[in-house]
mmCIF file of C-alpha atoms in Angstrom:
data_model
loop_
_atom_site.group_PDB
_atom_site.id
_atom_site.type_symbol
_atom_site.label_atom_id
_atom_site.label_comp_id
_atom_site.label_asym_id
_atom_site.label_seq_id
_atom_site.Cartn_x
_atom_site.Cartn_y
_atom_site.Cartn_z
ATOM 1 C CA UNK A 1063 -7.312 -0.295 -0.900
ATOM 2 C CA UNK A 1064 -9.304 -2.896 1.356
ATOM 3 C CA UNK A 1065 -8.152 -5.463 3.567
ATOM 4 C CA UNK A 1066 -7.691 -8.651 1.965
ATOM 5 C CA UNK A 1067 -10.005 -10.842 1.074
ATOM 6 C CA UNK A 1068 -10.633 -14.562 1.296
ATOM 7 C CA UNK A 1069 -7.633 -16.804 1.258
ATOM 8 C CA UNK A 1070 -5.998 -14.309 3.664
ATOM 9 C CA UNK A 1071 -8.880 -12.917 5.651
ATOM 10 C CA UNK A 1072 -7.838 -15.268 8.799
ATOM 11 C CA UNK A 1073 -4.504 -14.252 8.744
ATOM 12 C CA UNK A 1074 -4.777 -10.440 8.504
ATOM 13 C CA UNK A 1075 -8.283 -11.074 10.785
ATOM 14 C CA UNK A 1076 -9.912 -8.702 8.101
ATOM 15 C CA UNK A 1077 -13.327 -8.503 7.392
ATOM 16 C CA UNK A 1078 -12.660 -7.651 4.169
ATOM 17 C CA UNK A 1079 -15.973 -8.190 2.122
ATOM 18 C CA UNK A 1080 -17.221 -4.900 4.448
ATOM 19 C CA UNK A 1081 -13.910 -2.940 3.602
ATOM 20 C CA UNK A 1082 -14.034 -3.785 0.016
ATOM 21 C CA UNK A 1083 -18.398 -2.700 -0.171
ATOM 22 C CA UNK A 1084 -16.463 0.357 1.797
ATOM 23 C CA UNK A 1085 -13.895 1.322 -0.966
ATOM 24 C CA UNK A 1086 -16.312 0.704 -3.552
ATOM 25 C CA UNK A 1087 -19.457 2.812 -2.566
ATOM 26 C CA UNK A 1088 -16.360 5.894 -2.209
ATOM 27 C CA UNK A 1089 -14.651 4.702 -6.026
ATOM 28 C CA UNK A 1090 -16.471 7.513 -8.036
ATOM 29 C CA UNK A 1091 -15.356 10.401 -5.502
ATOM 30 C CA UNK A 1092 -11.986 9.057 -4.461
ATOM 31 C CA UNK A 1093 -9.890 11.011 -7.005
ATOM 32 C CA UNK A 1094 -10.983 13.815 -5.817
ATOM 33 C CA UNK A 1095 -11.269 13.382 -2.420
ATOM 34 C CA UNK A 1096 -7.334 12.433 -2.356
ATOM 35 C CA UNK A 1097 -5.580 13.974 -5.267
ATOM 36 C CA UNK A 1098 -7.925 17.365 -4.413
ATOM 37 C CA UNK A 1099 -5.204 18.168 -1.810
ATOM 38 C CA UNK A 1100 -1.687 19.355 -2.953
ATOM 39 C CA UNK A 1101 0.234 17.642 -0.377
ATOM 40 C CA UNK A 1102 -1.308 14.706 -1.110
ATOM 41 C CA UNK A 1103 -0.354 15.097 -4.796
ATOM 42 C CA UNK A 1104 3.393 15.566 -3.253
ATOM 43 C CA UNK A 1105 3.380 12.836 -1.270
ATOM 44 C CA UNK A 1106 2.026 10.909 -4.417
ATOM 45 C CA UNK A 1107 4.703 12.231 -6.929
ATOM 46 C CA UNK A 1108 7.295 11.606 -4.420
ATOM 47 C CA UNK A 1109 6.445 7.912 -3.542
ATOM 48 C CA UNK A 1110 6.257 7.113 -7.040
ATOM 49 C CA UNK A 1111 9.858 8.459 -7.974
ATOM 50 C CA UNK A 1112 11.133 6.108 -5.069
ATOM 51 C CA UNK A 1113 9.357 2.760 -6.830
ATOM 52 C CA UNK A 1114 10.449 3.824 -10.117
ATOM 53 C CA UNK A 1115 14.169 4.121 -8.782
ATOM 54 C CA UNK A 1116 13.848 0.910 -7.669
ATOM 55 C CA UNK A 1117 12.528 -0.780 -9.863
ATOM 56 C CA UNK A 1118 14.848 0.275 -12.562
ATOM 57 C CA UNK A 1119 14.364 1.040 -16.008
ATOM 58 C CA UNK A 1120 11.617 -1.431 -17.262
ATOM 59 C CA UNK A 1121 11.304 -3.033 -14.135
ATOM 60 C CA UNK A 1122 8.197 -4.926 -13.492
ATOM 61 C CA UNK A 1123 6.204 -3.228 -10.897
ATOM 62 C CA UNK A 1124 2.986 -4.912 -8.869
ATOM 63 C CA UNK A 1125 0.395 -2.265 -7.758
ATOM 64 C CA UNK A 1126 -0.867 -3.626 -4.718
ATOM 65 C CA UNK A 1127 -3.898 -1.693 -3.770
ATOM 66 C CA UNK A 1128 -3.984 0.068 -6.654
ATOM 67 C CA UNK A 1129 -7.480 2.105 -6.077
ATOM 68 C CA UNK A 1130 -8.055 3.715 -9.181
ATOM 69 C CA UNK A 1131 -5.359 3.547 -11.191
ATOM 70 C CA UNK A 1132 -3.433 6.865 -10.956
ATOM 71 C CA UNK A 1133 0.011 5.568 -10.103
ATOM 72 C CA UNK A 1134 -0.574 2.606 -12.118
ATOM 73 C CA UNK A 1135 -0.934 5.021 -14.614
ATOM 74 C CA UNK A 1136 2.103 6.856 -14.275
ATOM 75 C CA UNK A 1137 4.382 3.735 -13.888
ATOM 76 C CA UNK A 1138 3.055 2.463 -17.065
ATOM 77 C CA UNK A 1139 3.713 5.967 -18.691
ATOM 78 C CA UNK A 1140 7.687 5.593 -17.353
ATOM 79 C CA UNK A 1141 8.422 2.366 -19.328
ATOM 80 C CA UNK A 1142 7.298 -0.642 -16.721
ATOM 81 C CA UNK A 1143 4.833 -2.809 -17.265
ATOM 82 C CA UNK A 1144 2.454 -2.576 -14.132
ATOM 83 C CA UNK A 1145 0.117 -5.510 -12.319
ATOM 84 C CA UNK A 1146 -2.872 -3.703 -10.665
ATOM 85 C CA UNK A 1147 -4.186 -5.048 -7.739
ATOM 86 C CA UNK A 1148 -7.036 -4.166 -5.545
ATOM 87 C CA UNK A 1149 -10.055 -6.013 -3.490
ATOM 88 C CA UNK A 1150 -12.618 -3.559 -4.480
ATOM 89 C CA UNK A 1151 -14.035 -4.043 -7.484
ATOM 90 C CA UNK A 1152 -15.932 -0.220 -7.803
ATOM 91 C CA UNK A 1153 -12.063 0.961 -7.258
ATOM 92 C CA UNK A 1154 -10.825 -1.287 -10.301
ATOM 93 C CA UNK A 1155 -13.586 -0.758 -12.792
ATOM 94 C CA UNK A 1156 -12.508 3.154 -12.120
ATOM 95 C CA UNK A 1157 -8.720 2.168 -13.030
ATOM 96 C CA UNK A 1158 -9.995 0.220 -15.993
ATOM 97 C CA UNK A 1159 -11.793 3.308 -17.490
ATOM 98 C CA UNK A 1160 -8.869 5.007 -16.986
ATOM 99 C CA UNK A 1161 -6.138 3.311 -18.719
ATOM 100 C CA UNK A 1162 -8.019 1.482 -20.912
ATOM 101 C CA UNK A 1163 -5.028 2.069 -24.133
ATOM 102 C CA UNK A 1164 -2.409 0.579 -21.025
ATOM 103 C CA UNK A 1165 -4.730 -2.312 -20.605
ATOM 104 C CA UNK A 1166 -5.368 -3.307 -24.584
ATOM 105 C CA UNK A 1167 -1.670 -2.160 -25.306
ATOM 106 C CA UNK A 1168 -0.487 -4.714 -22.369
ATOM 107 C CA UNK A 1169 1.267 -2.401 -20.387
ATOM 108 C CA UNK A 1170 -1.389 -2.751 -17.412
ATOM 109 C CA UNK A 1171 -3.113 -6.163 -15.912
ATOM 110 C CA UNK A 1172 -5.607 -5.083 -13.747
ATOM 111 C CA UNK A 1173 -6.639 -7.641 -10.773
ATOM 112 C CA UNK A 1174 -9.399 -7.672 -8.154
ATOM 113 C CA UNK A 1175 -10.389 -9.538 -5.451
ATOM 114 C CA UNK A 1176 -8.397 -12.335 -3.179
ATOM 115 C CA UNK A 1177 -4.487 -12.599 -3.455
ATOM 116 C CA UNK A 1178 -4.771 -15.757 -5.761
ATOM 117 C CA UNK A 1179 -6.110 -12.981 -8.547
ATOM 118 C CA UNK A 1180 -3.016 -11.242 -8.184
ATOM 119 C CA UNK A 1181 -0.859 -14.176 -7.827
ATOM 120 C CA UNK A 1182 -3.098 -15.456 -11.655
ATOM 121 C CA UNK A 1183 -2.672 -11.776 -12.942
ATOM 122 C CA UNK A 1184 1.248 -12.465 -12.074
ATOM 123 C CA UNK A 1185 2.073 -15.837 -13.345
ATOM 124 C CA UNK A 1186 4.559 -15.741 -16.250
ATOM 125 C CA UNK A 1187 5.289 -12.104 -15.608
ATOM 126 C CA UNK A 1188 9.026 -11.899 -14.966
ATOM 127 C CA UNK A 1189 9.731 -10.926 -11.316
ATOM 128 C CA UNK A 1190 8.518 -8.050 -10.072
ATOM 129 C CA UNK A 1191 11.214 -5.157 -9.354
ATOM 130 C CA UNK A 1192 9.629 -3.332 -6.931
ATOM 131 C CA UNK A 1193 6.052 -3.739 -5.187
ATOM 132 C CA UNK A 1194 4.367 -0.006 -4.821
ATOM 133 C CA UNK A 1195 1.561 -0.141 -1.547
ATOM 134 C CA UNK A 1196 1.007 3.787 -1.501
ATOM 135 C CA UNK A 1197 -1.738 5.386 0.646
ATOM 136 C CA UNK A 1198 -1.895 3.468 3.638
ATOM 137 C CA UNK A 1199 -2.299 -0.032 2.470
ATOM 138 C CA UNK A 1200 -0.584 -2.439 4.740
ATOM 139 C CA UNK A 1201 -2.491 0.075 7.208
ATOM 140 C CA UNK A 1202 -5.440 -1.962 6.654
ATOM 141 C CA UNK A 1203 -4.026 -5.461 7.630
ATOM 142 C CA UNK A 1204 -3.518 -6.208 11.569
ATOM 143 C CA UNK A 1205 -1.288 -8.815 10.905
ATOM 144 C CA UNK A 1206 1.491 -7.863 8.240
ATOM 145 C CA UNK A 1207 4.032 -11.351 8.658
ATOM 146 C CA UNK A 1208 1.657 -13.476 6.864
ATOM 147 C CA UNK A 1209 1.054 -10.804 3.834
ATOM 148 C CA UNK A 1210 4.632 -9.988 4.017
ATOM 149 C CA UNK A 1211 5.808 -13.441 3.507
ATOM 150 C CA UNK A 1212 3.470 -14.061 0.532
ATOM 151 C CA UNK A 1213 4.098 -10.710 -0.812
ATOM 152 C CA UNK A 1214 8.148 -11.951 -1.229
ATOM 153 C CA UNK A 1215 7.803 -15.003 -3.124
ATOM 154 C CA UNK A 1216 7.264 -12.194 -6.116
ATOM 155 C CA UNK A 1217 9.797 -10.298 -5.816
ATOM 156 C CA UNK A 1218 13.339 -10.944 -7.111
ATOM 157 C CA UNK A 1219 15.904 -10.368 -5.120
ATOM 158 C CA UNK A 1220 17.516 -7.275 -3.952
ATOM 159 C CA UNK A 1221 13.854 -5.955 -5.435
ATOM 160 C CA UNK A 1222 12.201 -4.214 -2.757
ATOM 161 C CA UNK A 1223 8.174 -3.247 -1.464
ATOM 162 C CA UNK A 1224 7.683 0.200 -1.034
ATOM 163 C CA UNK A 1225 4.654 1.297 0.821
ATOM 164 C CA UNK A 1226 3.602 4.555 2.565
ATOM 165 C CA UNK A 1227 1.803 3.847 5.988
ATOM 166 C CA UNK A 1228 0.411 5.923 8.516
ATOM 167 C CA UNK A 1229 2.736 7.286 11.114
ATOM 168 C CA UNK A 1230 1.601 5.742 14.075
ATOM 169 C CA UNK A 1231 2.925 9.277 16.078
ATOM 170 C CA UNK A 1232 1.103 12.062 14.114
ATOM 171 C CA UNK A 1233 0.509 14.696 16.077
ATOM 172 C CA UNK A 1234 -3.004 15.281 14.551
ATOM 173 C CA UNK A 1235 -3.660 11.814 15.816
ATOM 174 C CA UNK A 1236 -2.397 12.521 19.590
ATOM 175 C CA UNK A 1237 -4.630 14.719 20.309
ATOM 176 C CA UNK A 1238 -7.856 12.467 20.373
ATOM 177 C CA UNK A 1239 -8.713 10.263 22.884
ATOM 178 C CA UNK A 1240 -8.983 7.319 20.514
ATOM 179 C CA UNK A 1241 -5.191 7.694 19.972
ATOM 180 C CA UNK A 1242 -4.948 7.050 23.788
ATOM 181 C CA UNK A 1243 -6.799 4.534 24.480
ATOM 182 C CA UNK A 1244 -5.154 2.325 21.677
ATOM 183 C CA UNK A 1245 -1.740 3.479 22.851
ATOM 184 C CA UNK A 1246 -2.372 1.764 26.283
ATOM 185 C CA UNK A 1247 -2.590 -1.264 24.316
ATOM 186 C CA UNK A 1248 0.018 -1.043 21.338
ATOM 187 C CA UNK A 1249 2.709 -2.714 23.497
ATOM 188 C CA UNK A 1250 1.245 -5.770 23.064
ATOM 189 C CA UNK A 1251 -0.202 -5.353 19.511
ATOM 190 C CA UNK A 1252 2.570 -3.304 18.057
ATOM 191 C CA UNK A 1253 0.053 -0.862 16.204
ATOM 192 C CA UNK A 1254 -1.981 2.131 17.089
ATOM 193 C CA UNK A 1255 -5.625 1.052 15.896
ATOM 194 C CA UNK A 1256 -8.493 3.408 14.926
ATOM 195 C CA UNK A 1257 -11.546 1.764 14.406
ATOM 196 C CA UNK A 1258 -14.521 2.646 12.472
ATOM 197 C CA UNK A 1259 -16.386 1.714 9.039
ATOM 198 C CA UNK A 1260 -12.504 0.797 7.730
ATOM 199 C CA UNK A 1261 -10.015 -0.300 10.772
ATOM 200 C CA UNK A 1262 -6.694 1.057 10.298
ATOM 201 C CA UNK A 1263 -3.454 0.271 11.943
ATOM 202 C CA UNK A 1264 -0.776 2.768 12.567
ATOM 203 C CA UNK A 1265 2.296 0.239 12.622
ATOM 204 C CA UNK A 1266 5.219 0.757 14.736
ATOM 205 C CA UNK A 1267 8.154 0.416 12.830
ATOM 206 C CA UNK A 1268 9.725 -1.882 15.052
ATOM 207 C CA UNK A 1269 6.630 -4.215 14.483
ATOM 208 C CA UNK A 1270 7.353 -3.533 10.597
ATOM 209 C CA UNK A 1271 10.644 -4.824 10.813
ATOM 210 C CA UNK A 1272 10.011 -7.649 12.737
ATOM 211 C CA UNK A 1273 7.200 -8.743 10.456
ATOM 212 C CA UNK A 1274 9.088 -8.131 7.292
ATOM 213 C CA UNK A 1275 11.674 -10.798 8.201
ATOM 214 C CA UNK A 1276 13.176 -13.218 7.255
ATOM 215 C CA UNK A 1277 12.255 -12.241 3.399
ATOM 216 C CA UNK A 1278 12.767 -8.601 3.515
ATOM 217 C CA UNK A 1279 15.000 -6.079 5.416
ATOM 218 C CA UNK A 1280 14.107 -3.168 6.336
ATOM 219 C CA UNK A 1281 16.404 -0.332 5.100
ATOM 220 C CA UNK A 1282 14.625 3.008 4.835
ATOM 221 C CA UNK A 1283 12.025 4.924 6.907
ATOM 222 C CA UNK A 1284 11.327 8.469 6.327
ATOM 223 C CA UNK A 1285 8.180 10.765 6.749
ATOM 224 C CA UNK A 1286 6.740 11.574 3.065
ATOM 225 C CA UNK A 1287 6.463 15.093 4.333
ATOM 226 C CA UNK A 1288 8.436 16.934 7.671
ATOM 227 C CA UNK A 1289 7.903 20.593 9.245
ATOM 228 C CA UNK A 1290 11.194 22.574 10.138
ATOM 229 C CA UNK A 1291 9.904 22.844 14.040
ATOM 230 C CA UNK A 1292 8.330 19.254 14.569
ATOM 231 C CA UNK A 1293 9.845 17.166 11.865
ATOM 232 C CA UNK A 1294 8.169 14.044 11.531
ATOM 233 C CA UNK A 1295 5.488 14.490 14.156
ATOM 234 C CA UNK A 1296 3.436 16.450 11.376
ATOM 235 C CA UNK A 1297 3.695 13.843 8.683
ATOM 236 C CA UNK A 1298 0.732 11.929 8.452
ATOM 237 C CA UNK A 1299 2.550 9.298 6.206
ATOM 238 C CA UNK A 1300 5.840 7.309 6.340
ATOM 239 C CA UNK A 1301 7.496 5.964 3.479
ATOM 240 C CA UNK A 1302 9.291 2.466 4.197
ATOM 241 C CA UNK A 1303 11.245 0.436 1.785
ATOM 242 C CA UNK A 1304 11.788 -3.334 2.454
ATOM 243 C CA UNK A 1305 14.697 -4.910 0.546
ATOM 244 C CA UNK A 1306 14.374 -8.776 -0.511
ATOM 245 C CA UNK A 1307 16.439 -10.592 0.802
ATOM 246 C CA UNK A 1308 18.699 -12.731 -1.600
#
């Protein structure tokens, strides 16, 4: 998914109308530019068994940065009823092929563009269970407490946002000299940044936790995938689960 757009582009300091034209000239070859590598279909499989845990049988779950659909698609097939969110449109109209039977049957509400879509899409919805950010999303936003914050006032308590983010101490990473140079200044931002036609932001997870409070608590991290000599080092992704808060 894109950085957000609009009513939260100050906040996040995205230029999000670039990162959205980004994610949708690459919607037609992004299935199979992600789910065309098998540990990426782990990591999927497995980060979609935590939401749906979660969330609980039925539970109402809000894709945020849904892409094309394909976890959308398998929440909807478990039971939930799903609200899709993304900023790029190209990405959407991808998910909307897709599960078109979820979408007439009700099961799916696709959204697109700035958070007050969503925030339509989710109005007389009960609350959602569990919010589902896989792939890196909050990697795209600089400054998380201000999505964070709006993010909660959807979730019901003791729900919780799950998201996968990048792991801001990837080996792969460490050995450019990009890595480097943005470590020298992640003290004072709290992120490792990458720059390039889409920004991303490695977070540190003490920067997570800080920006998740006072509405959520941070009570899991773990890498999506771990090798038996380095451990986390070679995961590319962490999984982190922030609880609401009552």
């Amino acid at each position: 998914m894109a950085r957000l757009k609009t009513d939260l582009s100050s906040p996040c300091g995205a230029p999000a109308d670039a990162t959205a034209r980004f994610y949708d000239g690459a919607a037609a070859g992004y299935d199979a530019l992600v789910d065309g590598r098998d540990d990426n279909v782990a990591v999927r499989l497995s980060f979609c068994e935590r939401v749906v845990s979660i969330a609980g049988p039925g539970g109402v779950i809000l894709d945020f940065g849904c892409g094309t659909g394909t976890d959308a698609a398998w929440y909807a097939a478990r039971g939930h009823r799903v609200i899709a969110y993304d900023v790029s449109p190209g990405m959407v109209d991808v998910l909307r092929a897709r599960c078109i039977n979820e979408i007439a049957a009700g099961r799916i509400t696709p959204a697109v563009g700035p958070l007050a879509a969503m925030e339509t899409a989710l109005q007389g919805s009960p609350p959602v269970a569990a919010i589902s950010a896989n792939f890196a999303v909050l990697s795209h936003v600089r400054e998380l407490k201000p999505l964070l914050q709006r993010l909660a006032s959807h979730v019901k308590p003791e729900g919780a946002l799950v998201a996968s983010v990048l792991n801001p101490f990837y080996r792969q990473d460490m050995r450019h000299a990009w890595w480097w140079r943005s470590a020298l200044r992640s003290v004072r931002t709290g992120a490792i940044e990458l720059k390039g036609k889409v920004t991303s932001y490695r977070h540190f997870v003490s920067a997570i936790r800080e920006a998740a409070e006072p509405h959520f608590a941070l009570v899991e991290v773990r890498a999506a995938s771990r090798s038996a000599l380095l451990g986390a080092l070679d995961s590319n992704f962490l999984f982190v689960v922030l609880r609401r808060r009552p």
